[in-house]
Amino acid sequence: MVHFLGARHRATREGGSISSSAVEACPMGLPRSGPSLASSFASRPVAVMNQPSLSDVRSALHRIWIGEEEAQLRREDEKKALELTALLEEIARRVPANDKKPFTLLDVAAGKSYVGLLAAELLLGERASAQVISLERDPRRVELSRVAGARVRTGARLEFIEGEVGRVELWPQEVALAVGLHACGSASDEVIESAIQARARALLLVPCCTSRAAWALPRATRLAEELGIPRAAPVRRRFLQSVVDAERTLRLEAAGYRVEVVEFVAPRVTPHNVLYRAILTHDAGRSERARAELLRLRGPSGATVRTTEGGQE
């Protein structure tokens, strides 16, 4: 079952939420929301750690990545701080209360490793049982991450890997939580597939732009033509995005995850504000329903094939 929920994040979130019991799938496999109800993030650890404040995040951003006292955070840095504060709250819910329990956080499509390194300092602190791994394909960004990592105050082990997120052999054997912030184009689909193959226990994913490389976009485009969706950019873009989001959600649920899709920050912070929360539950009934919905969404062939551009149809 597909869950599309509203945001609930202090000053940076707005909107309501929809529970899993209030969401159905229409014949095409797209979500149909029911009345607004309270929702929960299934399988959360019992205790939630103290949340870092926006001030904590801004201070750490400045010290770790800027370093010069007289320099100020730019406007885009201020917006990034809002995103990171919201995402760190989500990560904190997955960190075990027992600081002796091993915990591996994988920051995928990591860029300069903002997510992983801030989580190491502000959430994991001195726990030596924790490990933070950054996976990024750009060698320059990997090196910048290593430099920034030397400034992080943490007892967690830090590791920086250069490579594609779709190469599941680069993922650790045990992934407690994989996190991807603004994975562009096909990178989001590759993160989903690798998380499924690695049997990551949880995934927090914020896709970025939906380019032609998004796997479900060819199917979404055909559906738009078949249904006569107007070509006016705002109308068609929203339809295409909904199909892409639905396909990604159903793909995760078909693989054994419980998925919620939320706006984790307000649109004024970033237009790319959709967060996938996926928890591995092995619910056979949910997986079976998701597979059926996925087949309807994908059309008569019921198959997905990657195109040469990285998409699927």
Short mmCIF file of C-alpha atoms in Angstrom, two decimals:
data_model
loop_
_atom_site.label_atom_id
_atom_site.label_comp_id
_atom_site.label_asym_id
_atom_site.label_seq_id
_atom_site.Cartn_x
_atom_site.Cartn_y
_atom_site.Cartn_z
CA MET A 1 0.00 0.00 0.00
CA VAL A 2 1.27 3.45 -0.90
CA HIS A 3 1.38 6.12 1.79
CA PHE A 4 1.58 9.80 0.76
CA LEU A 5 1.74 11.93 3.91
CA GLY A 6 1.94 15.61 4.69
CA ALA A 7 4.80 17.27 6.52
CA ARG A 8 5.04 17.76 10.29
CA HIS A 9 8.33 19.48 11.04
CA ARG A 10 8.18 22.34 13.54
CA ALA A 11 8.82 25.71 11.84
CA THR A 12 10.10 24.20 8.59
CA ARG A 13 7.15 21.86 7.90
CA GLU A 14 3.53 22.45 7.10
CA GLY A 15 0.56 20.30 6.18
CA GLY A 16 -1.34 17.31 7.54
CA SER A 17 -0.83 13.58 7.36
CA ILE A 18 -2.64 10.50 6.12
CA SER A 19 -2.47 7.13 7.82
CA SER A 20 -1.82 3.87 6.01
CA SER A 21 -5.40 2.76 6.70
CA ALA A 22 -6.73 5.81 4.87
CA VAL A 23 -4.91 5.23 1.57
CA GLU A 24 -6.09 3.05 -1.28
CA ALA A 25 -4.83 2.43 -4.79
CA CYS A 26 -6.87 3.40 -7.82
CA PRO A 27 -7.10 0.93 -10.74
CA MET A 28 -4.00 2.43 -12.38
CA GLY A 29 -1.96 1.91 -9.22
CA LEU A 30 -1.75 5.58 -8.19
CA PRO A 31 -2.56 6.55 -4.59
CA ARG A 32 -6.01 7.75 -3.55
CA SER A 33 -5.95 9.49 -0.19
CA GLY A 34 -8.72 9.24 2.37
CA PRO A 35 -9.45 11.40 5.44
CA SER A 36 -6.59 13.00 7.36
CA LEU A 37 -5.52 10.93 10.37
CA ALA A 38 -2.48 10.64 12.65
CA SER A 39 0.33 8.51 11.23
CA SER A 40 3.31 6.68 12.63
CA PHE A 41 6.72 5.62 11.40
CA ALA A 42 6.61 1.85 11.87
CA SER A 43 9.37 -0.07 13.60
CA ARG A 44 10.98 2.98 15.21
CA PRO A 45 13.50 2.40 17.98
CA VAL A 46 11.92 2.84 21.40
CA ALA A 47 13.85 6.01 22.29
CA VAL A 48 14.40 9.07 20.11
CA MET A 49 17.65 10.92 20.72
CA ASN A 50 17.82 14.62 21.48
CA GLN A 51 17.33 16.49 18.24
CA PRO A 52 20.03 18.92 17.12
CA SER A 53 18.67 22.44 16.78
CA LEU A 54 18.93 24.59 13.67
CA SER A 55 21.58 26.59 15.52
CA ASP A 56 23.59 23.38 16.14
CA VAL A 57 23.43 22.48 12.46
CA ARG A 58 24.39 25.98 11.29
CA SER A 59 27.35 26.05 13.66
CA ALA A 60 28.60 22.61 12.57
CA LEU A 61 28.15 23.48 8.89
CA HIS A 62 30.28 26.58 9.32
CA ARG A 63 33.04 24.90 11.33
CA ILE A 64 33.33 21.69 9.29
CA TRP A 65 32.93 23.00 5.72
CA ILE A 66 33.82 26.71 5.89
CA GLY A 67 36.20 27.09 8.79
CA GLU A 68 36.94 30.81 8.41
CA GLU A 69 35.50 32.73 11.35
CA GLU A 70 34.80 35.90 9.38
CA ALA A 71 32.96 34.02 6.60
CA GLN A 72 29.17 33.79 6.74
CA LEU A 73 26.79 31.08 5.59
CA ARG A 74 25.39 31.93 2.17
CA ARG A 75 21.65 32.00 1.49
CA GLU A 76 21.80 28.53 -0.05
CA ASP A 77 23.71 27.31 3.02
CA GLU A 78 20.93 28.64 5.26
CA LYS A 79 18.34 26.70 3.27
CA LYS A 80 20.54 23.61 3.36
CA ALA A 81 20.71 23.95 7.15
CA LEU A 82 16.91 23.81 7.30
CA GLU A 83 16.86 20.66 5.16
CA LEU A 84 19.61 19.02 7.17
CA THR A 85 17.94 19.81 10.49
CA ALA A 86 14.75 18.14 9.28
CA LEU A 87 16.61 15.13 7.89
CA LEU A 88 18.68 14.69 11.05
CA GLU A 89 15.43 14.47 12.98
CA GLU A 90 14.41 11.58 10.73
CA ILE A 91 17.79 9.88 11.19
CA ALA A 92 17.64 10.26 14.97
CA ARG A 93 14.53 8.08 15.03
CA ARG A 94 16.56 5.20 13.60
CA VAL A 95 19.59 5.45 15.89
CA PRO A 96 19.38 2.75 18.59
CA ALA A 97 19.08 3.95 22.17
CA ASN A 98 21.72 1.39 23.18
CA ASP A 99 25.01 3.10 22.35
CA LYS A 100 26.82 -0.27 22.45
CA LYS A 101 24.74 -1.67 19.59
CA PRO A 102 26.49 -1.59 16.19
CA PHE A 103 24.98 0.95 13.82
CA THR A 104 26.03 1.59 10.22
CA LEU A 105 24.80 4.72 8.45
CA LEU A 106 25.40 4.85 4.70
CA ASP A 107 25.28 8.30 3.10
CA VAL A 108 24.61 7.57 -0.59
CA ALA A 109 25.13 9.99 -3.48
CA ALA A 110 26.81 11.81 -0.63
CA GLY A 111 28.23 14.85 -2.41
CA LYS A 112 30.33 16.58 0.27
CA SER A 113 28.90 14.21 2.92
CA TYR A 114 26.85 16.83 4.74
CA VAL A 115 24.33 14.26 5.96
CA GLY A 116 26.75 11.60 7.13
CA LEU A 117 29.25 13.89 8.82
CA LEU A 118 26.61 15.96 10.61
CA ALA A 119 24.92 12.78 11.79
CA ALA A 120 28.28 11.52 13.06
CA GLU A 121 28.90 14.63 15.14
CA LEU A 122 25.42 15.71 16.22
CA LEU A 123 23.69 12.33 16.63
CA LEU A 124 26.30 9.61 17.10
CA GLY A 125 28.75 11.59 19.21
CA GLU A 126 31.30 9.39 20.92
CA ARG A 127 29.70 6.01 20.31
CA ALA A 128 32.52 3.82 19.00
CA SER A 129 30.05 1.13 17.91
CA ALA A 130 28.81 3.34 15.08
CA GLN A 131 30.13 3.66 11.54
CA VAL A 132 29.35 6.30 8.91
CA ILE A 133 30.18 5.50 5.29
CA SER A 134 29.94 8.07 2.48
CA LEU A 135 29.49 6.75 -1.06
CA GLU A 136 30.05 9.30 -3.83
CA ARG A 137 31.11 8.92 -7.47
CA ASP A 138 32.90 12.29 -7.85
CA PRO A 139 36.54 11.88 -6.72
CA ARG A 140 36.89 15.60 -5.95
CA ARG A 141 33.90 15.52 -3.62
CA VAL A 142 35.21 12.37 -1.97
CA GLU A 143 38.47 14.16 -1.21
CA LEU A 144 36.62 17.23 0.11
CA SER A 145 34.62 14.91 2.34
CA ARG A 146 37.81 13.40 3.75
CA VAL A 147 39.13 16.88 4.53
CA ALA A 148 35.85 17.82 6.22
CA GLY A 149 35.80 14.50 8.09
CA ALA A 150 39.03 15.44 9.85
CA ARG A 151 37.14 18.30 11.53
CA VAL A 152 34.24 16.18 12.77
CA ARG A 153 34.02 15.56 16.51
CA THR A 154 32.87 11.97 16.83
CA GLY A 155 33.86 8.57 18.11
CA ALA A 156 32.16 6.89 15.15
CA ARG A 157 34.32 5.38 12.41
CA LEU A 158 34.28 7.39 9.18
CA GLU A 159 34.87 5.90 5.74
CA PHE A 160 34.75 7.52 2.31
CA ILE A 161 34.19 5.41 -0.81
CA GLU A 162 34.42 6.56 -4.42
CA GLY A 163 31.93 4.77 -6.64
CA GLU A 164 28.45 4.56 -8.12
CA VAL A 165 25.47 4.08 -5.81
CA GLY A 166 24.20 1.37 -8.14
CA ARG A 167 27.20 -0.86 -7.43
CA VAL A 168 25.73 -2.82 -4.54
CA GLU A 169 29.07 -4.53 -3.92
CA LEU A 170 30.29 -1.18 -2.54
CA TRP A 171 27.56 -1.19 0.09
CA PRO A 172 28.44 -2.67 3.51
CA GLN A 173 27.01 -6.09 4.36
CA GLU A 174 24.89 -4.70 7.20
CA VAL A 175 23.20 -1.36 6.55
CA ALA A 176 21.10 -0.12 9.45
CA LEU A 177 20.14 3.04 7.58
CA ALA A 178 20.85 4.35 4.09
CA VAL A 179 20.25 8.05 3.49
CA GLY A 180 20.26 9.94 0.20
CA LEU A 181 19.65 13.69 0.01
CA HIS A 182 18.89 15.07 -3.46
CA ALA A 183 19.90 12.04 -5.49
CA CYS A 184 19.37 13.26 -9.06
CA GLY A 185 17.76 11.51 -12.01
CA SER A 186 18.39 7.78 -12.12
CA ALA A 187 20.51 7.92 -8.94
CA SER A 188 17.35 7.72 -6.82
CA ASP A 189 16.22 4.58 -8.65
CA GLU A 190 19.69 3.08 -8.30
CA VAL A 191 19.68 3.84 -4.56
CA ILE A 192 16.33 2.08 -4.23
CA GLU A 193 17.53 -0.99 -6.14
CA SER A 194 20.79 -1.21 -4.20
CA ALA A 195 18.98 -0.79 -0.88
CA ILE A 196 16.67 -3.65 -1.84
CA GLN A 197 19.55 -5.89 -2.90
CA ALA A 198 21.59 -5.04 0.22
CA ARG A 199 18.48 -5.59 2.40
CA ALA A 200 19.10 -2.27 4.13
CA ARG A 201 16.97 -2.18 7.27
CA ALA A 202 15.82 1.38 6.57
CA LEU A 203 16.07 3.96 3.81
CA LEU A 204 15.52 7.72 3.89
CA LEU A 205 15.60 9.08 0.34
CA VAL A 206 15.02 12.61 -0.97
CA PRO A 207 15.06 12.53 -4.79
CA CYS A 208 16.04 15.63 -6.72
CA CYS A 209 15.01 16.47 -10.26
CA THR A 210 12.98 13.95 -12.25
CA SER A 211 14.95 13.92 -15.47
CA ARG A 212 14.56 11.65 -18.48
CA ALA A 213 16.81 9.21 -16.63
CA ALA A 214 14.11 8.41 -14.04
CA TRP A 215 13.21 4.79 -14.66
CA ALA A 216 9.42 5.20 -14.61
CA LEU A 217 9.29 8.37 -16.72
CA PRO A 218 8.76 6.68 -20.13
CA ARG A 219 5.73 4.82 -18.73
CA ALA A 220 4.46 8.00 -17.07
CA THR A 221 4.75 9.87 -20.38
CA ARG A 222 2.76 7.19 -22.23
CA LEU A 223 0.09 7.27 -19.53
CA ALA A 224 -0.15 11.04 -19.88
CA GLU A 225 -0.72 10.66 -23.63
CA GLU A 226 -3.26 7.83 -23.20
CA LEU A 227 -5.25 9.75 -20.58
CA GLY A 228 -5.10 13.07 -22.40
CA ILE A 229 -3.26 14.91 -19.65
CA PRO A 230 -2.85 18.54 -20.83
CA ARG A 231 0.59 19.56 -21.99
CA ALA A 232 0.56 22.69 -19.83
CA ALA A 233 3.85 22.34 -17.96
CA PRO A 234 2.55 22.61 -14.35
CA VAL A 235 -0.25 20.09 -15.02
CA ARG A 236 1.77 17.49 -16.88
CA ARG A 237 4.82 17.83 -14.64
CA ARG A 238 2.76 17.06 -11.54
CA PHE A 239 1.18 14.04 -13.20
CA LEU A 240 4.52 12.64 -14.35
CA GLN A 241 6.02 13.17 -10.90
CA SER A 242 3.10 11.38 -9.26
CA VAL A 243 3.59 8.33 -11.47
CA VAL A 244 7.34 8.27 -10.79
CA ASP A 245 6.76 8.58 -7.03
CA ALA A 246 4.11 5.86 -7.09
CA GLU A 247 6.33 3.44 -9.02
CA ARG A 248 9.26 3.96 -6.65
CA THR A 249 7.04 3.51 -3.61
CA LEU A 250 5.42 0.34 -4.91
CA ARG A 251 8.79 -1.07 -5.93
CA LEU A 252 10.03 -0.72 -2.35
CA GLU A 253 6.85 -2.15 -0.84
CA ALA A 254 6.90 -5.08 -3.25
CA ALA A 255 10.40 -5.84 -1.92
CA GLY A 256 9.24 -6.02 1.71
CA TYR A 257 9.41 -2.40 2.90
CA ARG A 258 6.76 -0.30 4.59
CA VAL A 259 6.91 3.08 2.87
CA GLU A 260 5.68 6.53 3.75
CA VAL A 261 6.15 9.49 1.42
CA VAL A 262 6.13 12.90 3.10
CA GLU A 263 7.05 16.53 2.52
CA PHE A 264 9.87 16.79 5.03
CA VAL A 265 10.34 20.55 4.66
CA ALA A 266 8.15 23.31 3.27
CA PRO A 267 8.27 23.99 -0.51
CA ARG A 268 9.72 27.44 0.17
CA VAL A 269 12.87 25.72 1.48
CA THR A 270 13.25 23.50 -1.59
CA PRO A 271 10.88 22.38 -4.35
CA HIS A 272 12.48 18.93 -4.06
CA ASN A 273 11.00 18.28 -0.62
CA VAL A 274 9.63 14.74 -0.91
CA LEU A 275 11.10 12.19 1.49
CA TYR A 276 10.67 8.43 1.22
CA ARG A 277 10.72 6.63 4.58
CA ALA A 278 11.17 2.90 3.99
CA ILE A 279 11.45 0.29 6.75
CA LEU A 280 12.14 -3.38 5.99
CA THR A 281 9.26 -5.33 7.57
CA HIS A 282 8.92 -8.48 5.42
CA ASP A 283 5.12 -8.07 5.43
CA ALA A 284 4.07 -10.67 2.86
CA GLY A 285 0.55 -9.30 2.51
CA ARG A 286 1.73 -5.75 1.86
CA SER A 287 4.33 -6.98 -0.64
CA GLU A 288 1.76 -9.02 -2.54
CA ARG A 289 -0.64 -6.08 -2.79
CA ALA A 290 2.19 -3.78 -3.89
CA ARG A 291 3.27 -6.22 -6.60
CA ALA A 292 -0.26 -6.31 -7.97
CA GLU A 293 -0.50 -2.51 -7.94
CA LEU A 294 2.92 -2.26 -9.56
CA LEU A 295 1.83 -4.52 -12.41
CA ARG A 296 -1.23 -2.34 -13.03
CA LEU A 297 0.87 0.80 -12.98
CA ARG A 298 3.46 -0.59 -15.35
CA GLY A 299 0.85 -1.55 -17.94
CA PRO A 300 0.00 -4.68 -19.93
CA SER A 301 3.58 -5.95 -20.19
CA GLY A 302 3.98 -5.85 -16.41
CA ALA A 303 7.74 -5.53 -16.88
CA THR A 304 10.34 -2.84 -16.44
CA VAL A 305 13.31 -2.57 -18.73
CA ARG A 306 16.10 -0.04 -18.29
CA THR A 307 16.54 2.09 -21.36
CA THR A 308 19.90 3.15 -22.73
CA GLU A 309 19.33 6.53 -21.06
CA GLY A 310 18.97 4.91 -17.65
CA GLY A 311 15.17 4.94 -17.65
CA GLN A 312 12.69 2.11 -17.59
CA GLU A 313 9.66 1.16 -19.58
#
